[in-house]
Coordinates of C-alpha atoms in Angstrom, one line a residue:
M1 CA 0.0 0.0 0.0
S2 CA 1.3 3.5 -0.9
A3 CA 2.3 5.9 1.8
P4 CA -0.3 8.7 2.5
A5 CA 2.0 11.4 1.0
D6 CA 2.4 9.3 -2.2
L7 CA -1.4 9.0 -2.5
L8 CA -1.9 12.7 -2.3
D9 CA 0.7 13.3 -5.0
R10 CA -1.0 11.0 -7.4
T11 CA -3.1 12.4 -10.4
P12 CA -6.8 12.6 -9.4
P13 CA -9.0 9.9 -11.0
A14 CA -10.0 10.8 -14.6
A15 CA -12.0 9.3 -17.4
D16 CA -11.2 11.8 -20.2
D17 CA -11.7 9.3 -23.0
A18 CA -15.1 8.3 -21.6
E19 CA -16.0 12.0 -21.3
R20 CA -15.3 12.5 -25.0
A21 CA -17.1 9.3 -25.9
V22 CA -20.3 10.2 -24.0
L23 CA -20.3 13.7 -25.6
G24 CA -19.7 12.2 -29.1
S25 CA -22.6 9.8 -28.4
I26 CA -24.9 12.7 -27.6
I27 CA -23.9 14.6 -30.8
L28 CA -24.6 11.5 -32.9
R29 CA -27.7 10.5 -31.0
P30 CA -29.3 13.4 -28.9
A31 CA -31.9 11.0 -27.6
A32 CA -29.2 9.5 -25.4
L33 CA -29.8 12.4 -23.1
D34 CA -33.2 10.9 -22.2
D35 CA -31.4 7.9 -20.8
I36 CA -28.5 9.5 -19.0
G37 CA -29.5 13.2 -18.4
A38 CA -31.0 12.5 -15.0
T39 CA -27.8 11.0 -13.6
L40 CA -24.9 12.6 -15.5
R41 CA -24.4 16.1 -14.1
F42 CA -22.3 19.0 -15.5
E43 CA -19.9 18.9 -12.6
D44 CA -19.2 15.2 -13.3
F45 CA -16.9 16.2 -16.2
R46 CA -13.3 16.9 -15.2
L47 CA -12.4 19.1 -18.2
A48 CA -13.9 22.6 -18.4
G49 CA -14.4 22.3 -22.2
H50 CA -16.3 19.1 -21.8
R51 CA -18.5 20.6 -19.0
A52 CA -19.3 23.6 -21.3
L53 CA -20.1 21.3 -24.3
Y54 CA -22.4 19.1 -22.2
R55 CA -24.3 22.1 -20.9
H56 CA -24.9 23.3 -24.5
L57 CA -26.0 19.8 -25.6
V58 CA -28.5 19.6 -22.7
A59 CA -29.9 23.1 -23.5
M60 CA -30.3 22.3 -27.2
H61 CA -32.0 19.0 -26.5
A62 CA -34.4 20.7 -24.1
A63 CA -35.2 23.3 -26.8
R64 CA -35.6 20.5 -29.4
E65 CA -32.8 22.0 -31.5
G66 CA -30.6 19.8 -33.7
A67 CA -27.0 19.2 -32.4
D68 CA -25.2 18.9 -35.7
E69 CA -21.6 20.2 -35.8
I70 CA -22.4 23.4 -37.6
T71 CA -25.3 24.4 -35.3
L72 CA -23.2 23.4 -32.3
A73 CA -20.2 25.4 -33.5
T74 CA -22.3 28.5 -34.0
R75 CA -23.8 28.2 -30.5
L76 CA -20.4 27.7 -28.9
K77 CA -18.9 30.7 -30.7
A78 CA -21.8 32.9 -29.6
A79 CA -21.4 31.9 -26.0
G80 CA -17.6 32.4 -26.0
D81 CA -16.9 28.7 -25.4
W82 CA -15.5 27.9 -28.8
N83 CA -11.8 28.0 -27.8
L84 CA -12.6 26.3 -24.5
V85 CA -13.9 23.2 -26.4
G86 CA -10.8 23.2 -28.6
G87 CA -12.2 24.8 -31.8
V88 CA -12.6 22.9 -35.0
A89 CA -10.1 20.2 -34.1
G90 CA -11.5 19.7 -30.6
L91 CA -15.1 19.4 -31.7
A92 CA -14.2 17.1 -34.6
A93 CA -12.2 14.8 -32.3
I94 CA -15.2 14.5 -29.9
A95 CA -17.8 14.0 -32.7
S96 CA -15.7 11.3 -34.5
G97 CA -14.0 9.7 -31.5
V98 CA -17.0 7.6 -30.3
A99 CA -16.9 3.9 -31.1
V100 CA -20.6 3.0 -30.5
A101 CA -23.1 5.8 -29.9
S102 CA -25.6 3.3 -28.3
H103 CA -23.1 2.8 -25.5
A104 CA -23.7 6.2 -24.0
A105 CA -25.0 4.9 -20.7
H106 CA -21.8 2.8 -20.3
Y107 CA -19.6 5.8 -21.1
A108 CA -21.6 8.0 -18.7
R109 CA -21.2 5.4 -15.9
L110 CA -17.4 5.6 -16.3
V111 CA -17.5 9.4 -16.1
V112 CA -19.7 9.4 -13.0
R113 CA -17.5 6.8 -11.3
A114 CA -14.4 8.9 -11.8
A115 CA -16.2 12.0 -10.5
Q116 CA -17.3 10.1 -7.4
R117 CA -13.7 9.1 -6.7
R118 CA -12.6 12.7 -7.1
R119 CA -15.2 13.8 -4.7
M120 CA -14.1 11.1 -2.2
L121 CA -10.6 12.4 -2.6
E122 CA -11.7 16.0 -2.1
A123 CA -13.7 15.1 1.0
G124 CA -10.7 13.2 2.4
V125 CA -8.4 16.2 1.8
R126 CA -10.8 18.5 3.6
L127 CA -11.0 16.1 6.5
I128 CA -7.2 16.1 6.7
Q129 CA -7.2 19.9 6.7
A130 CA -9.9 20.0 9.4
A131 CA -7.8 17.6 11.5
H132 CA -4.8 19.9 11.3
D133 CA -6.9 23.0 12.1
D134 CA -7.1 23.7 15.9
G135 CA -10.0 26.0 15.3
V136 CA -12.3 23.2 14.0
E137 CA -13.9 20.9 16.6
P138 CA -13.3 17.2 15.7
A139 CA -17.1 16.5 15.9
D140 CA -17.7 19.3 13.3
G141 CA -15.0 18.0 11.0
I142 CA -16.3 14.5 11.2
A143 CA -19.9 15.6 10.6
G144 CA -18.8 17.7 7.6
A145 CA -17.0 14.8 6.1
E146 CA -19.9 12.4 6.7
A147 CA -22.3 14.9 5.0
E148 CA -20.0 15.2 2.0
M149 CA -19.7 11.4 1.7
A150 CA -23.4 11.0 2.0
A151 CA -23.9 13.5 -0.7
I152 CA -21.8 11.6 -3.2
A153 CA -24.6 9.9 -5.3
T154 CA -24.3 6.2 -6.2
C155 CA -26.2 6.5 -9.5
E156 CA -27.5 3.6 -11.5
Y157 CA -28.5 4.4 -15.0
S158 CA -32.2 4.0 -14.8
D159 CA -35.0 6.5 -14.6
G160 CA -36.6 4.5 -11.8
A161 CA -39.9 4.3 -13.7
V162 CA -41.8 1.0 -13.6
S163 CA -44.5 -0.3 -15.9
A164 CA -48.1 -0.3 -14.9
Q165 CA -47.9 -4.1 -14.7
E166 CA -45.0 -3.9 -12.1
A167 CA -46.9 -1.2 -10.1
A168 CA -50.0 -3.3 -10.0
A169 CA -48.1 -6.4 -8.9
E170 CA -46.5 -4.4 -6.1
F171 CA -49.9 -3.2 -5.0
C172 CA -51.3 -6.8 -4.9
V173 CA -48.4 -7.8 -2.7
H174 CA -49.2 -4.9 -0.4
V175 CA -52.9 -5.9 -0.2
D176 CA -51.9 -9.5 0.6
A177 CA -49.7 -8.2 3.5
V178 CA -52.6 -6.1 4.8
R179 CA -55.0 -9.0 4.7
E180 CA -52.6 -11.4 6.3
R181 CA -52.1 -9.0 9.2
K182 CA -55.8 -8.3 9.4
R183 CA -55.1 -4.5 9.6
N184 CA -53.1 -1.7 8.1
T185 CA -49.4 -1.8 7.6
G186 CA -48.6 1.2 9.7
L187 CA -47.4 1.2 13.3
L188 CA -50.4 1.5 15.6
T189 CA -50.4 4.3 18.1
G190 CA -52.7 2.8 20.7
F191 CA -55.2 5.6 20.2
P192 CA -58.3 4.2 18.5
D193 CA -59.4 7.5 17.0
Y194 CA -56.1 7.9 15.3
D195 CA -55.5 4.3 14.3
Q196 CA -59.0 3.8 12.8
T197 CA -59.0 7.1 10.9
I198 CA -55.4 7.5 9.8
G199 CA -54.1 3.9 10.0
G200 CA -51.0 4.5 12.2
L201 CA -47.5 5.7 11.4
F202 CA -46.3 4.7 7.9
G203 CA -42.8 4.0 6.5
G204 CA -41.3 6.7 4.4
E205 CA -43.3 9.5 6.0
L206 CA -42.1 12.5 8.0
I207 CA -44.6 13.1 10.8
V208 CA -44.5 16.4 12.6
L209 CA -45.9 16.6 16.2
A210 CA -46.2 20.3 17.0
A211 CA -47.2 22.1 20.2
R212 CA -46.3 25.1 22.4
P213 CA -44.0 24.4 25.3
A214 CA -45.3 22.3 28.2
Q215 CA -48.2 20.8 26.2
G216 CA -46.8 17.3 26.3
K217 CA -45.3 16.8 22.9
T218 CA -42.2 15.1 24.3
A219 CA -44.4 12.9 26.4
L220 CA -46.6 11.9 23.5
M221 CA -43.6 11.3 21.2
L222 CA -42.0 9.2 23.8
Q223 CA -45.2 7.3 24.4
L224 CA -45.6 6.5 20.7
C225 CA -42.0 5.3 20.4
H226 CA -42.4 3.3 23.6
R227 CA -45.5 1.5 22.3
A228 CA -43.8 0.6 19.1
A229 CA -40.9 -0.9 21.0
A230 CA -43.2 -2.8 23.3
Q231 CA -44.8 -4.4 20.3
G232 CA -41.4 -5.7 19.2
E233 CA -40.6 -3.0 16.7
P234 CA -37.0 -1.7 16.8
T235 CA -37.2 1.9 17.7
L236 CA -34.6 4.7 18.1
I237 CA -35.2 8.0 20.0
I238 CA -32.9 10.9 19.5
S239 CA -33.3 13.5 22.2
L240 CA -31.7 16.9 22.0
E241 CA -33.6 18.4 25.0
M242 CA -33.8 15.7 27.7
S243 CA -31.1 13.3 29.0
R244 CA -31.6 9.5 28.7
L245 CA -32.1 9.4 32.5
E246 CA -35.0 11.8 32.3
L247 CA -36.6 10.0 29.4
T248 CA -36.1 6.6 31.1
T249 CA -37.6 8.0 34.3
R250 CA -40.6 9.1 32.3
L251 CA -40.9 5.7 30.7
V252 CA -40.7 3.8 33.9
C253 CA -43.0 6.1 35.9
G254 CA -45.5 6.1 33.0
L255 CA -45.5 2.3 32.9
S256 CA -45.6 1.8 36.7
G257 CA -48.0 4.6 37.5
V258 CA -45.6 6.0 40.1
D259 CA -45.6 9.8 40.2
S260 CA -42.2 11.0 38.8
R261 CA -42.1 13.8 41.4
R262 CA -41.8 11.1 44.1
V263 CA -38.8 9.7 42.3
R264 CA -37.2 13.1 42.1
T265 CA -37.8 13.9 45.8
G266 CA -36.8 10.4 47.0
S267 CA -40.2 9.8 48.7
I268 CA -40.8 6.3 47.3
G269 CA -42.7 3.7 49.3
G270 CA -41.9 0.0 49.3
D271 CA -44.7 -0.9 47.0
E272 CA -43.8 1.9 44.6
A273 CA -40.2 0.7 44.5
A274 CA -41.3 -2.8 43.5
R275 CA -43.6 -1.4 40.8
L276 CA -40.7 0.7 39.5
A277 CA -38.4 -2.3 39.4
E278 CA -41.0 -4.4 37.6
A279 CA -41.5 -1.6 35.0
A280 CA -37.8 -1.1 34.5
N281 CA -37.3 -4.9 33.9
S282 CA -40.1 -4.8 31.4
I283 CA -38.6 -1.8 29.5
A284 CA -35.2 -3.5 29.5
L285 CA -36.6 -6.2 27.2
Y286 CA -37.9 -3.7 24.6
R287 CA -36.1 -3.1 21.3
L288 CA -35.6 0.6 22.2
A289 CA -32.4 2.7 21.9
I290 CA -32.0 6.2 23.2
L291 CA -29.4 8.7 22.0
D292 CA -29.2 12.0 24.1
R293 CA -27.0 14.6 22.6
P294 CA -27.7 18.4 23.0
A295 CA -25.9 19.4 19.8
I296 CA -26.4 17.0 16.8
T297 CA -26.7 17.5 13.1
V298 CA -28.9 15.8 10.6
A299 CA -25.8 14.1 9.2
D300 CA -25.3 12.6 12.7
I301 CA -28.9 11.5 12.9
R302 CA -28.6 9.8 9.5
R303 CA -25.4 8.0 10.5
V304 CA -26.9 6.7 13.8
A305 CA -30.2 5.7 12.0
R306 CA -28.3 3.8 9.3
Q307 CA -26.1 2.0 11.8
A308 CA -29.2 1.0 13.8
S309 CA -31.0 -0.2 10.7
R310 CA -28.0 -2.3 9.6
R311 CA -27.4 -3.7 13.1
D312 CA -30.9 -4.6 14.4
G313 CA -33.3 -3.2 11.9
L314 CA -35.3 0.0 12.5
A315 CA -39.0 0.5 12.4
L316 CA -39.5 4.0 13.9
L317 CA -37.2 7.0 14.5
G318 CA -38.3 9.7 17.0
V319 CA -36.5 13.1 17.2
D320 CA -37.1 15.7 20.0
Y321 CA -37.1 18.3 18.7
L322 CA -36.6 19.8 15.2
Q323 CA -35.5 23.4 16.1
L324 CA -32.7 22.1 18.4
I325 CA -31.0 20.2 15.6
R326 CA -27.7 21.9 14.7
P327 CA -27.7 23.2 11.1
A328 CA -25.1 22.2 8.6
D329 CA -24.4 25.8 7.7
A330 CA -24.4 28.1 10.8
K331 CA -24.1 31.2 8.7
A332 CA -27.3 30.6 6.6
P333 CA -30.5 32.4 7.4
R334 CA -32.5 30.6 10.0
E335 CA -35.4 29.7 7.7
Q336 CA -33.0 28.1 5.3
Q337 CA -31.4 26.2 8.1
V338 CA -34.7 24.7 9.3
A339 CA -35.8 24.0 5.7
G340 CA -32.6 22.0 5.1
I341 CA -33.2 20.1 8.3
S342 CA -36.8 19.2 7.5
R343 CA -35.9 18.2 4.0
D344 CA -33.1 15.9 5.2
L345 CA -35.3 14.3 7.8
K346 CA -37.8 13.5 5.0
C347 CA -34.9 11.9 3.0
I348 CA -34.0 9.7 6.0
A349 CA -37.6 8.5 6.2
R350 CA -37.6 7.7 2.5
E351 CA -34.1 6.1 2.5
L352 CA -34.8 3.8 5.4
D353 CA -38.5 3.4 4.7
I354 CA -39.5 4.2 8.2
P355 CA -41.8 6.7 9.9
V356 CA -39.7 9.6 11.2
L357 CA -41.6 11.3 14.1
V358 CA -40.2 14.7 15.0
A359 CA -41.4 17.1 17.7
C360 CA -41.6 20.7 16.7
Q361 CA -42.3 24.1 18.4
L362 CA -45.2 26.3 17.4
S363 CA -44.7 30.0 17.3
R364 CA -46.1 32.4 19.9
A365 CA -48.7 33.5 17.4
S366 CA -50.5 30.2 17.8
E367 CA -51.5 31.3 21.4
Q368 CA -53.7 34.0 19.8
S369 CA -55.7 31.4 17.9
D370 CA -58.2 28.8 19.2
E371 CA -56.8 26.3 16.7
P372 CA -53.1 26.2 15.6
Q373 CA -52.6 26.5 11.9
L374 CA -49.9 25.3 9.6
H375 CA -48.4 28.8 9.3
H376 CA -47.8 28.7 13.1
L377 CA -45.0 26.1 12.6
R378 CA -42.0 27.9 14.0
E379 CA -39.3 29.4 11.8
S380 CA -40.0 27.7 8.5
G381 CA -42.8 27.1 6.0
A382 CA -40.7 24.3 4.5
I383 CA -41.7 22.1 7.4
E384 CA -45.3 22.2 6.1
Q385 CA -44.1 21.4 2.6
D386 CA -41.8 18.5 3.6
A387 CA -44.0 16.8 6.2
D388 CA -46.4 14.1 5.2
V389 CA -48.4 14.5 8.4
V390 CA -48.6 17.5 10.6
M391 CA -50.5 17.2 13.9
F392 CA -51.0 19.8 16.7
L393 CA -51.3 18.8 20.3
Q394 CA -53.4 20.9 22.7
R395 CA -54.2 20.4 26.4
G396 CA -56.9 22.0 28.5
V397 CA -59.4 22.0 25.7
T398 CA -63.1 21.3 25.3
W399 CA -64.2 18.2 23.3
S400 CA -67.6 19.7 22.3
D401 CA -69.5 22.9 22.4
E402 CA -71.7 21.4 25.1
E403 CA -68.8 20.7 27.5
P404 CA -66.5 23.0 29.3
A405 CA -62.7 22.8 28.9
A406 CA -60.9 20.6 31.3
A407 CA -57.2 20.4 32.3
N408 CA -57.0 16.7 31.6
Q409 CA -58.6 16.9 28.2
A410 CA -56.3 17.0 25.2
K411 CA -56.8 17.0 21.5
L412 CA -54.6 15.9 18.6
T413 CA -55.6 17.8 15.4
L414 CA -54.3 16.7 12.0
R415 CA -53.8 19.8 9.8
K416 CA -52.0 18.0 7.0
N417 CA -52.2 14.4 5.9
R418 CA -50.7 13.8 2.5
N419 CA -52.2 10.3 2.1
G420 CA -55.4 10.4 4.1
P421 CA -58.1 12.4 5.7
L422 CA -57.8 15.2 8.3
A423 CA -59.1 14.4 11.7
S424 CA -59.3 15.4 15.3
C425 CA -58.5 12.8 18.0
K426 CA -59.5 13.1 21.7
L427 CA -56.9 12.2 24.3
R428 CA -56.9 12.3 28.1
W429 CA -53.8 13.6 30.0
V430 CA -52.6 11.6 33.1
P431 CA -50.3 14.0 34.9
H432 CA -48.8 11.7 37.5
A433 CA -47.8 9.2 34.7
T434 CA -46.8 12.0 32.2
R435 CA -48.7 10.3 29.4
F436 CA -51.9 10.3 27.4
H437 CA -54.5 7.6 27.0
P438 CA -57.8 7.1 25.1
P439 CA -60.5 9.4 26.6
Y440 CA -63.1 6.7 27.4
E441 CA -60.8 4.0 28.8
A442 CA -59.8 3.7 32.4
F443 CA -56.1 4.3 32.9
E444 CA -54.2 1.0 33.8
E445 CA -50.6 0.5 34.7
F446 CA -48.5 -1.7 32.4
S447 CA -51.0 -1.2 29.5
Y448 CA -48.1 -0.9 27.0
A449 CA -47.3 -4.6 27.4
S450 CA -50.9 -5.6 26.4

């Protein structure tokens, strides 16, 4: 193996012949862009002349213009790129240098592969620079490198489209799975109003649970994750606000029915200690993992989720809460930061095919309204755009016009549901257990295990 210094002195990976071949293929057969245009990008070309030529070929194809050598030469001269491409000799060499025009996808694959290797090398160099820079925190350098590596696409040359026959077959498999399980394929929440109307929490969806502070959004998110884990579904909770001890205390007290304040003050009776121990032993058997880190980026979340998925599988990811996630670019406007975070969380849901349940703060303006609205999502309208489901949690509400509001009455209102109806679900708040339960059922300890 070469020494590190020798590796850095080597010529960066290149596929100049393949670059010329794919450009020549497009000139001879412009329709090739329909096959490779979605995966071959301008920046994949190493040589500036090739990048410029590819940009012109794409623009001409989009405008339905012919790409013969005369028309192309005229366009290049008008844009000032004629000499960059190499003039008559350069364009002729590209147009006549392709062996088989129908092999454009193969040539494009070679170009992208070389570009990926160059990006790997560049990311490695930046990581080395960060390692030598005392002003860069190691965690930041690692997170930056991971984000760069994750952004290096591993493209296969297919448009991803499937035939109606394939889509119908996939649907039939889905229906068979639903029938076999005798219910929907989402993760059930344990709240009949929600499960019967919405169907549960579905893979690939970003689900936003929003509320003002002290309304119980962390408690509800924790409860939903806990229930999934109790049903044998591998679940990961990432908490940026509370420590794992605080979360575990909530879980154990909620399951045992012991008031968490008695744990904090140390005034626990013998019977309560036994109930806490039994609940803790029960929780220890769940497929539940907790990561508590006050400053974490989406790149960190993606890495941890991928590791969990590879190691034990992953059925549900809970994040508490969105506005505390550290942005990749601290200098960007706050709305852009939050937009990037919500978009990346949605990508994690799609990539791992799991529901991503993320708690979110509502703005102060929501307090002036009887019902929170989507525009009350704090700091970014992009959350509304990226989320598949947006639900608002309120406590101390009235359930009907005929009834007064009550402190233990809560409501979960869906303001967005991309794949289903909107609904309002009644919940009852149990303060000493720090959890919610269906409104017309008696609260029972250890109900998660049922």
